[in-house]
Amino acid sequence: MSNSDLNTPLVVVGAGMAGFAAALQAAQDGHDVVLLEKLSETGGSSAMSGGCLAFAGTDLQRANGVEDSDALLFKDLREVGQFENDESLVRAYVDNQLDTYEWMKAAGVRFGPHIETSSGQSVPRVHNVDPADAVRALAASAKGTGRVRLLTDTRALRLVRDPQDGRIAGVTAQREGETFKVLGSRGVVLASGGFVQNAGLIHRYAPQYNEETAVFIGGAGNTGDGLKMAQLMGADCRDMIYIKGTYGKHPTDETNHHSLLAVYKGAIAVNQDGKRYVDESISYKLLGDACIRQPYGATFQIFDQPIFDSGDNQTRILDIERRHEEGLVIQADTLEELAAQIEMPASALIDTVQAYNGYVEAGRDPDFGREHLVHQHGRLVKIETAPFYAYPSTAAVYGTYCGLCVDAAMRVQDVYGETLPGLYAAGEVVGGLHGAAYMTGSALGKAAIFGRIAARTAVAV
């Protein structure tokens, strides 16, 4: 390949779910695309994720007897974000989510038959996919259009601004040691992911999360390239203070990239002193913050056999059985024996569990106000049937969930709230949707939804 300058209608930076969604949508609308990926393989953090997408009103929900709606999804997204999220972005997500679900199926993405309830959800709306397969399906559909040119091992270095009108006209890129331009007549979509692999940026915005207190997991390419390129052009950012770790990652497990959320099935979270410290039903981002403040930055999820049995092996974050088979779940016949295994005061653990069971019986948790299993869903259950289990848990920063300011059409905004012509963004590089916390499935959901919106806006110019 000759690394001379390239010209195309649309340039997309980053070949994860957001990038392929943008490229496929633009191609379906009749436009050629050059898609740049700095690594040799595509997928990014999308392919490493738990494979959950948050949709409402789907055929899958109806098949499982779940009633959901745009209105309830909107309400939950705003509430879990503590109303710190951008209402217009939440509305854009909700208004386009059901169509995107059908669009993904038409593109070959296969959803599992079972759905679950997780962080921030009032009803079951976790739609499961194999994340790597889902990205591959979108990639295959994009390739099948004959309009998408994928360049791997090609790093976008800087945005190119048209000297005449100031519009973002493309990027400078580097491949095999040579630098060239990729110019897009319809502009550039940044789908380059977050910056979980950039320790300097993480420390700048979230100094409480460091290598001593948290685990960092994400695509190797997630170093903030797109964020910095846009900032150089004057782009504004939001939600940077809301970088949080997800609770439930085993501190020493290097096999699974995912958290386990037995708390959403009824487990309680206790610290090394055997004491509860949080309402376990809240967003696992907020649980991560609470965990990181405990001794050693790690705690335990405590549960019994019925809670173990209620796990879901089709949803990675609820697959208790798999973690048990891998030897990660600690088991004992009594709470006293369990406490001994995890080096915790037995009397404290027993008292904590007994007090919690009393709260469940009384229907009131005076300590932390827990009312449901997760968000507004599920009745609390006692922890009383042997054997008993403990799952060591810390907070893992899987993504940064903050980033560039965009409007509802995914046009990047500058520090004065004005549009940067020709520049669009989608996926993890975008801030504003999540706010203070996070609903399970809204990260992959916004990658697909916002990728499509960005492409449609760009090619309509």
Tab-separated table of C-alpha atoms in Angstrom, residues 15 21 93 104 106 192 196 238 357 384 406 431:
chain	number	residue	atom	x	y	z
A	15	ALA	CA	-12.494	0.123	15.051
A	21	ALA	CA	-21.471	1.176	13.777
A	93	TYR	CA	-30.108	7.309	23.393
A	104	MET	CA	-27.874	-4.739	14.992
A	106	ALA	CA	-30.180	-7.218	10.822
A	192	SER	CA	-11.268	6.074	19.589
A	196	VAL	CA	-8.083	3.649	30.813
A	238	ARG	CA	-17.497	16.758	30.765
A	357	ASN	CA	-31.610	-10.812	57.888
A	384	GLU	CA	-29.344	-18.132	56.000
A	406	VAL	CA	-21.313	16.644	22.073
A	431	GLY	CA	-19.087	12.399	27.853
